[in-house]
PDB file of C-alpha atoms in Angstrom:
ATOM      1  CA  ALA J   1     -17.632  46.787  -1.606  1.00 70.00           C
ATOM      2  CA  GLN J   2     -16.540  44.003  -3.566  1.00 80.00           C
ATOM      3  CA  ARG J   3     -19.086  43.218  -6.431  1.00 89.00           C
ATOM      4  CA  VAL J   4     -19.319  41.407  -9.504  1.00 95.00           C
ATOM      5  CA  THR J   5     -21.902  42.611 -12.077  1.00 96.00           C
ATOM      6  CA  GLN J   6     -23.016  40.276 -15.081  1.00 96.00           C
ATOM      7  CA  PRO J   7     -25.112  42.624 -17.100  1.00 96.00           C
ATOM      8  CA  GLU J   8     -27.359  40.420 -18.945  1.00 95.00           C
ATOM      9  CA  LYS J   9     -30.057  38.112 -17.309  1.00 94.00           C
ATOM     10  CA  LEU J  10     -30.299  36.302 -20.527  1.00 97.00           C
ATOM     11  CA  LEU J  11     -28.073  35.919 -23.783  1.00 97.00           C
ATOM     12  CA  SER J  12     -29.497  33.889 -26.775  1.00 97.00           C
ATOM     13  CA  VAL J  13     -27.438  33.423 -29.792  1.00 97.00           C
ATOM     14  CA  PHE J  14     -27.799  31.272 -32.707  1.00 97.00           C
ATOM     15  CA  LYS J  15     -25.814  28.013 -32.915  1.00 97.00           C
ATOM     16  CA  GLY J  16     -21.988  29.264 -34.620  1.00 97.00           C
ATOM     17  CA  ALA J  17     -22.367  32.340 -33.542  1.00 97.00           C
ATOM     18  CA  PRO J  18     -19.788  34.214 -31.120  1.00 97.00           C
ATOM     19  CA  VAL J  19     -20.391  34.070 -27.525  1.00 97.00           C
ATOM     20  CA  GLU J  20     -19.543  36.449 -24.722  1.00 97.00           C
ATOM     21  CA  LEU J  21     -20.785  36.882 -21.579  1.00 97.00           C
ATOM     22  CA  LYS J  22     -19.748  39.772 -19.557  1.00 97.00           C
ATOM     23  CA  CYS J  23     -18.294  40.095 -16.002  1.00 97.00           C
ATOM     24  CA  ASN J  24     -17.452  43.149 -14.366  1.00 96.00           C
ATOM     25  CA  TYR J  25     -15.978  43.353 -11.217  1.00 94.00           C
ATOM     26  CA  SER J  26     -15.104  46.072  -8.818  1.00 91.00           C
ATOM     27  CA  TYR J  27     -12.430  45.171  -6.551  1.00 85.00           C
ATOM     28  CA  SER J  28      -8.761  47.110  -5.827  1.00 77.00           C
ATOM     29  CA  GLY J  29      -6.297  44.405  -5.143  1.00 78.00           C
ATOM     30  CA  SER J  30      -5.229  41.425  -6.643  1.00 80.00           C
ATOM     31  CA  PRO J  31      -8.320  38.880  -7.435  1.00 84.00           C
ATOM     32  CA  GLU J  32      -8.857  35.744  -8.302  1.00 91.00           C
ATOM     33  CA  LEU J  33     -11.949  34.892 -10.453  1.00 93.00           C
ATOM     34  CA  PHE J  34     -13.851  32.107 -11.808  1.00 94.00           C
ATOM     35  CA  TRP J  35     -16.590  30.780 -14.477  1.00 95.00           C
ATOM     36  CA  TYR J  36     -18.915  28.137 -12.842  1.00 95.00           C
ATOM     37  CA  VAL J  37     -21.690  27.130 -15.179  1.00 95.00           C
ATOM     38  CA  GLN J  38     -24.599  25.097 -14.233  1.00 94.00           C
ATOM     39  CA  TYR J  39     -26.125  22.805 -17.038  1.00 95.00           C
ATOM     40  CA  SER J  40     -29.694  22.071 -16.936  1.00 92.00           C
ATOM     41  CA  ARG J  41     -30.452  19.287 -14.465  1.00 88.00           C
ATOM     42  CA  GLN J  42     -27.171  19.326 -13.526  1.00 90.00           C
ATOM     43  CA  ARG J  43     -24.637  20.311 -10.976  1.00 92.00           C
ATOM     44  CA  LEU J  44     -22.817  23.897 -10.375  1.00 92.00           C
ATOM     45  CA  GLN J  45     -19.309  23.384 -11.596  1.00 92.00           C
ATOM     46  CA  LEU J  46     -16.441  25.218 -12.046  1.00 92.00           C
ATOM     47  CA  LEU J  47     -15.763  26.193 -15.747  1.00 93.00           C
ATOM     48  CA  LEU J  48     -12.272  27.970 -15.726  1.00 91.00           C
ATOM     49  CA  ARG J  49     -10.328  30.206 -13.528  1.00 90.00           C
ATOM     50  CA  HIS J  50      -8.306  32.632 -14.848  1.00 84.00           C
ATOM     51  CA  ILE J  51      -4.898  32.231 -13.250  1.00 79.00           C
ATOM     52  CA  SER J  52      -4.631  28.654 -15.425  1.00 78.00           C
ATOM     53  CA  ARG J  53      -5.355  30.439 -18.417  1.00 74.00           C
ATOM     54  CA  GLU J  54      -6.577  27.470 -19.841  1.00 79.00           C
ATOM     55  CA  SER J  55      -9.536  26.605 -22.477  1.00 81.00           C
ATOM     56  CA  ILE J  56     -12.177  24.628 -21.304  1.00 85.00           C
ATOM     57  CA  LYS J  57     -14.842  23.589 -23.995  1.00 90.00           C
ATOM     58  CA  GLY J  58     -13.467  25.997 -26.447  1.00 91.00           C
ATOM     59  CA  PHE J  59     -14.629  28.605 -23.954  1.00 94.00           C
ATOM     60  CA  THR J  60     -11.822  31.479 -22.677  1.00 93.00           C
ATOM     61  CA  ALA J  61     -11.978  34.527 -20.334  1.00 93.00           C
ATOM     62  CA  ASP J  62      -9.075  36.836 -20.182  1.00 87.00           C
ATOM     63  CA  LEU J  63      -8.831  38.936 -16.621  1.00 89.00           C
ATOM     64  CA  ASN J  64      -8.516  42.810 -17.964  1.00 89.00           C
ATOM     65  CA  LYS J  65      -7.940  44.833 -14.623  1.00 87.00           C
ATOM     66  CA  GLY J  66      -7.623  48.332 -16.751  1.00 89.00           C
ATOM     67  CA  GLU J  67     -11.620  47.770 -17.552  1.00 91.00           C
ATOM     68  CA  THR J  68     -12.024  45.221 -14.369  1.00 92.00           C
ATOM     69  CA  SER J  69     -13.583  42.594 -16.735  1.00 94.00           C
ATOM     70  CA  PHE J  70     -13.234  38.834 -17.062  1.00 95.00           C
ATOM     71  CA  HIS J  71     -15.715  38.392 -19.714  1.00 96.00           C
ATOM     72  CA  LEU J  72     -16.375  35.291 -20.917  1.00 96.00           C
ATOM     73  CA  LYS J  73     -15.870  34.302 -24.962  1.00 96.00           C
ATOM     74  CA  LYS J  74     -16.125  31.103 -27.261  1.00 96.00           C
ATOM     75  CA  PRO J  75     -15.929  31.746 -30.687  1.00 96.00           C
ATOM     76  CA  PHE J  76     -18.719  29.143 -32.236  1.00 97.00           C
ATOM     77  CA  ALA J  77     -21.695  28.658 -29.641  1.00 97.00           C
ATOM     78  CA  GLN J  78     -22.910  25.011 -29.516  1.00 97.00           C
ATOM     79  CA  GLU J  79     -26.079  24.041 -28.387  1.00 97.00           C
ATOM     80  CA  GLU J  80     -25.017  22.120 -25.440  1.00 96.00           C
ATOM     81  CA  ASP J  81     -23.392  25.524 -24.210  1.00 97.00           C
ATOM     82  CA  SER J  82     -27.311  26.478 -22.884  1.00 98.00           C
ATOM     83  CA  ALA J  83     -26.528  26.731 -19.291  1.00 97.00           C
ATOM     84  CA  MET J  84     -26.395  29.288 -16.534  1.00 96.00           C
ATOM     85  CA  TYR J  85     -23.228  31.151 -15.963  1.00 97.00           C
ATOM     86  CA  TYR J  86     -21.920  32.652 -12.977  1.00 96.00           C
ATOM     87  CA  CYS J  87     -18.806  34.690 -12.578  1.00 96.00           C
ATOM     88  CA  ALA J  88     -17.290  34.672  -9.254  1.00 95.00           C
ATOM     89  CA  LEU J  89     -14.233  37.140  -7.547  1.00 94.00           C
ATOM     90  CA  LEU J  90     -12.029  35.371  -4.637  1.00 90.00           C
ATOM     91  CA  TYR J  91     -10.288  38.106  -2.383  1.00 84.00           C
ATOM     92  CA  SER J  92      -8.246  37.164   0.075  1.00 79.00           C
ATOM     93  CA  GLY J  93      -7.282  39.242   3.367  1.00 72.00           C
ATOM     94  CA  ALA J  94      -6.630  39.735   7.251  1.00 69.00           C
ATOM     95  CA  GLY J  95      -6.440  35.518   6.956  1.00 70.00           C
ATOM     96  CA  SER J  96      -9.432  34.773   5.659  1.00 77.00           C
ATOM     97  CA  TYR J  97     -11.227  35.291   2.109  1.00 83.00           C
ATOM     98  CA  GLN J  98     -14.299  36.225   0.707  1.00 84.00           C
ATOM     99  CA  LEU J  99     -16.265  34.934  -2.289  1.00 87.00           C
ATOM    100  CA  THR J 100     -18.483  37.125  -4.375  1.00 91.00           C
ATOM    101  CA  PHE J 101     -20.813  35.871  -7.254  1.00 93.00           C
ATOM    102  CA  GLY J 102     -22.698  37.321 -10.090  1.00 94.00           C
ATOM    103  CA  LYS J 103     -26.527  37.096 -10.401  1.00 93.00           C
ATOM    104  CA  GLY J 104     -25.701  34.608 -13.636  1.00 94.00           C
ATOM    105  CA  THR J 105     -26.245  34.826 -17.253  1.00 96.00           C
ATOM    106  CA  LYS J 106     -28.582  32.591 -18.722  1.00 97.00           C
ATOM    107  CA  LEU J 107     -27.127  31.502 -22.482  1.00 98.00           C
ATOM    108  CA  SER J 108     -29.471  29.780 -24.784  1.00 98.00           C
ATOM    109  CA  VAL J 109     -27.903  29.111 -27.991  1.00 97.00           C
ATOM    110  CA  ILE J 110     -30.565  28.300 -30.653  1.00 97.00           C
ATOM    111  CA  PRO J 111     -30.005  25.742 -33.205  1.00 94.00           C
TER     112      PRO J 111
ATOM    113  CA  ASP M   1     -22.375  13.135 -10.003  1.00 63.00           C
ATOM    114  CA  SER M   2     -19.861  14.815  -8.142  1.00 61.00           C
ATOM    115  CA  GLY M   3     -20.034  12.406  -5.035  1.00 92.00           C
ATOM    116  CA  VAL M   4     -21.274  15.244  -2.821  1.00 97.00           C
ATOM    117  CA  THR M   5     -24.591  14.001  -1.010  1.00 97.00           C
ATOM    118  CA  GLN M   6     -27.205  16.856   0.651  1.00 97.00           C
ATOM    119  CA  THR M   7     -30.008  15.504   2.563  1.00 97.00           C
ATOM    120  CA  PRO M   8     -32.878  16.143   2.678  1.00 97.00           C
ATOM    121  CA  LYS M   9     -33.922  16.999  -1.108  1.00 96.00           C
ATOM    122  CA  HIS M  10     -36.415  19.564  -0.382  1.00 97.00           C
ATOM    123  CA  LEU M  11     -37.946  21.186   3.255  1.00 97.00           C
ATOM    124  CA  ILE M  12     -41.272  22.902   3.903  1.00 97.00           C
ATOM    125  CA  THR M  13     -41.415  24.573   7.372  1.00 97.00           C
ATOM    126  CA  ALA M  14     -42.683  27.028   8.749  1.00 97.00           C
ATOM    127  CA  THR M  15     -41.571  30.856  10.137  1.00 97.00           C
ATOM    128  CA  GLY M  16     -39.865  31.034  13.601  1.00 97.00           C
ATOM    129  CA  GLN M  17     -38.902  27.149  13.271  1.00 97.00           C
ATOM    130  CA  ARG M  18     -35.119  25.268  12.988  1.00 98.00           C
ATOM    131  CA  VAL M  19     -33.857  23.293  10.531  1.00 98.00           C
ATOM    132  CA  THR M  20     -30.808  21.330   9.753  1.00 98.00           C
ATOM    133  CA  LEU M  21     -29.343  20.541   6.682  1.00 98.00           C
ATOM    134  CA  ARG M  22     -26.731  18.149   5.978  1.00 98.00           C
ATOM    135  CA  CYS M  23     -23.553  17.292   3.616  1.00 98.00           C
ATOM    136  CA  SER M  24     -21.604  14.605   2.986  1.00 98.00           C
ATOM    137  CA  PRO M  25     -18.775  15.787   1.228  1.00 97.00           C
ATOM    138  CA  ARG M  26     -16.569  13.421  -1.867  1.00 97.00           C
ATOM    139  CA  SER M  27     -14.365  10.689  -0.331  1.00 95.00           C
ATOM    140  CA  GLY M  28     -10.949  12.093   0.907  1.00 94.00           C
ATOM    141  CA  ASP M  29     -12.162  16.162   0.467  1.00 96.00           C
ATOM    142  CA  LEU M  30     -11.334  17.944   4.212  1.00 97.00           C
ATOM    143  CA  SER M  31     -13.452  21.196   3.147  1.00 97.00           C
ATOM    144  CA  VAL M  32     -16.988  22.187   2.981  1.00 98.00           C
ATOM    145  CA  TYR M  33     -18.697  25.372   2.067  1.00 97.00           C
ATOM    146  CA  TRP M  34     -22.209  26.262   2.342  1.00 97.00           C
ATOM    147  CA  TYR M  35     -24.157  28.721  -0.538  1.00 96.00           C
ATOM    148  CA  GLN M  36     -27.344  30.043  -0.375  1.00 96.00           C
ATOM    149  CA  GLN M  37     -29.031  30.691  -3.798  1.00 93.00           C
ATOM    150  CA  SER M  38     -32.291  32.585  -3.923  1.00 91.00           C
ATOM    151  CA  LEU M  39     -34.106  34.623  -6.668  1.00 83.00           C
ATOM    152  CA  ASP M  40     -33.145  38.022  -5.216  1.00 82.00           C
ATOM    153  CA  GLN M  41     -29.702  37.593  -3.807  1.00 83.00           C
ATOM    154  CA  GLY M  42     -28.094  35.184  -6.417  1.00 86.00           C
ATOM    155  CA  LEU M  43     -25.666  32.663  -5.469  1.00 90.00           C
ATOM    156  CA  GLN M  44     -24.001  33.781  -1.711  1.00 92.00           C
ATOM    157  CA  PHE M  45     -21.380  32.128   0.236  1.00 93.00           C
ATOM    158  CA  LEU M  46     -22.128  31.153   4.006  1.00 95.00           C
ATOM    159  CA  ILE M  47     -18.920  29.393   5.344  1.00 95.00           C
ATOM    160  CA  GLN M  48     -16.166  27.408   4.959  1.00 95.00           C
ATOM    161  CA  TYR M  49     -15.019  24.131   7.303  1.00 97.00           C
ATOM    162  CA  TYR M  50     -11.841  22.658   6.881  1.00 96.00           C
ATOM    163  CA  ASN M  51     -11.025  19.452   8.851  1.00 96.00           C
ATOM    164  CA  GLY M  52     -13.404  19.821  11.649  1.00 96.00           C
ATOM    165  CA  GLU M  53     -12.520  24.119  12.016  1.00 95.00           C
ATOM    166  CA  GLU M  54     -14.548  27.284  10.796  1.00 95.00           C
ATOM    167  CA  ARG M  55     -12.166  28.518   8.001  1.00 92.00           C
ATOM    168  CA  ALA M  56     -14.069  31.476   6.614  1.00 92.00           C
ATOM    169  CA  LYS M  57     -17.239  33.528   7.155  1.00 91.00           C
ATOM    170  CA  GLY M  58     -19.212  34.915   3.961  1.00 89.00           C
ATOM    171  CA  ASN M  59     -22.877  36.455   4.401  1.00 84.00           C
ATOM    172  CA  ILE M  60     -23.966  34.189   6.726  1.00 92.00           C
ATOM    173  CA  LEU M  61     -26.417  35.267   9.182  1.00 94.00           C
ATOM    174  CA  GLU M  62     -26.717  35.189  13.231  1.00 95.00           C
ATOM    175  CA  ARG M  63     -29.397  32.862  13.130  1.00 97.00           C
ATOM    176  CA  PHE M  64     -27.458  30.201  10.917  1.00 97.00           C
ATOM    177  CA  SER M  65     -24.491  28.105  12.223  1.00 97.00           C
ATOM    178  CA  ALA M  66     -22.696  25.264  10.647  1.00 97.00           C
ATOM    179  CA  GLN M  67     -20.542  22.657  12.295  1.00 97.00           C
ATOM    180  CA  GLN M  68     -18.262  20.252  10.484  1.00 98.00           C
ATOM    181  CA  PHE M  69     -18.059  16.212  12.302  1.00 97.00           C
ATOM    182  CA  PRO M  70     -14.693  14.392  12.770  1.00 96.00           C
ATOM    183  CA  ASP M  71     -16.267  12.061   9.954  1.00 96.00           C
ATOM    184  CA  LEU M  72     -15.790  15.600   7.664  1.00 97.00           C
ATOM    185  CA  HIS M  73     -20.031  15.608   7.098  1.00 97.00           C
ATOM    186  CA  SER M  74     -21.397  18.934   7.934  1.00 98.00           C
ATOM    187  CA  GLU M  75     -24.382  20.419   9.120  1.00 98.00           C
ATOM    188  CA  LEU M  76     -25.962  23.544   8.485  1.00 98.00           C
ATOM    189  CA  ASN M  77     -28.550  24.591  10.982  1.00 98.00           C
ATOM    190  CA  LEU M  78     -30.818  27.600  10.600  1.00 98.00           C
ATOM    191  CA  SER M  79     -33.081  29.213  13.446  1.00 97.00           C
ATOM    192  CA  SER M  80     -36.154  31.387  13.481  1.00 97.00           C
ATOM    193  CA  LEU M  81     -36.606  31.036  10.224  1.00 97.00           C
ATOM    194  CA  GLU M  82     -38.282  33.772   7.818  1.00 97.00           C
ATOM    195  CA  LEU M  83     -39.964  33.796   4.812  1.00 96.00           C
ATOM    196  CA  GLY M  84     -36.851  35.266   2.729  1.00 94.00           C
ATOM    197  CA  ASP M  85     -34.818  32.278   4.064  1.00 96.00           C
ATOM    198  CA  SER M  86     -36.699  30.222   1.071  1.00 97.00           C
ATOM    199  CA  ALA M  87     -33.980  29.326  -1.187  1.00 97.00           C
ATOM    200  CA  LEU M  88     -31.671  26.589  -2.461  1.00 96.00           C
ATOM    201  CA  TYR M  89     -28.723  25.928  -0.187  1.00 97.00           C
ATOM    202  CA  PHE M  90     -25.516  23.913  -1.601  1.00 96.00           C
ATOM    203  CA  CYS M  91     -22.801  22.553  -0.069  1.00 97.00           C
ATOM    204  CA  ALA M  92     -19.620  21.786  -1.829  1.00 96.00           C
ATOM    205  CA  SER M  93     -16.505  20.366  -1.126  1.00 97.00           C
ATOM    206  CA  SER M  94     -12.884  20.337  -2.270  1.00 96.00           C
ATOM    207  CA  VAL M  95      -9.658  18.421  -1.082  1.00 95.00           C
ATOM    208  CA  SER M  96      -7.851  21.294   0.342  1.00 93.00           C
ATOM    209  CA  SER M  97      -8.344  24.631   2.437  1.00 91.00           C
ATOM    210  CA  ASP M  98      -7.924  27.213  -0.952  1.00 89.00           C
ATOM    211  CA  PRO M  99     -11.057  28.110  -1.898  1.00 88.00           C
ATOM    212  CA  GLY M 100      -9.418  28.672  -5.011  1.00 87.00           C
ATOM    213  CA  ASN M 101      -9.143  24.833  -5.901  1.00 88.00           C
ATOM    214  CA  GLU M 102     -11.913  23.076  -7.657  1.00 89.00           C
ATOM    215  CA  GLN M 103     -14.850  23.139  -5.729  1.00 93.00           C
ATOM    216  CA  PHE M 104     -17.148  19.831  -6.198  1.00 94.00           C
ATOM    217  CA  PHE M 105     -21.235  20.867  -5.496  1.00 95.00           C
ATOM    218  CA  GLY M 106     -23.956  19.308  -4.055  1.00 96.00           C
ATOM    219  CA  PRO M 107     -27.383  18.812  -5.642  1.00 94.00           C
ATOM    220  CA  GLY M 108     -28.722  21.229  -3.120  1.00 96.00           C
ATOM    221  CA  THR M 109     -31.482  21.037  -0.661  1.00 97.00           C
ATOM    222  CA  ARG M 110     -34.382  23.152  -1.520  1.00 97.00           C
ATOM    223  CA  LEU M 111     -35.843  25.054   1.969  1.00 98.00           C
ATOM    224  CA  THR M 112     -39.268  26.762   1.632  1.00 97.00           C
ATOM    225  CA  VAL M 113     -40.627  28.879   4.649  1.00 97.00           C
ATOM    226  CA  LEU M 114     -44.477  29.622   4.688  1.00 96.00           C
TER     227      LEU M 114
END
């Protein structure tokens, strides 16, 4: 079955330190991958998707099909990056699709 | 504020009961998605409606059903409730039927089954 794994429930880093939130997936086809973020007391929102290959709020994520990973990175963490981050996998087939989320990683940036 | 509204904010009910959760999408959005977020299962996609028609099903139980009305608001019906159905239920909306396009989430309805 298709699966998304975020191995860290909680990740704490100091302000200014690099951040890497890990996401591994299992899917044999061509997936679409996303990162969603939920800041405290705010709604879940899309952060970025791999097909757009853009940097949002300084975050980037590269799809590595060989390692089946889609890790989220930022060179210098900011306090406002503290939030819950979810990796999601979208795969289509037989006229429908499935959207699977990881269980999330809580990022805490220490001032 | 994404413009997606959900009512009620909180719902407390007993096992075996039936409840209805309501979602109003952003103006102009034709798709509505429903999600369940629980401590043990995480965030799970339940179902999508596009312009009144069911578009895709995820991990939705047979006890659960949804519909989208002509004014595009949607309702999620949960019946024969069990303790394990306690969760936060989100809806999201987007302009098109493509689930890969940006979805705008509502604040959620917190359901507690006692």
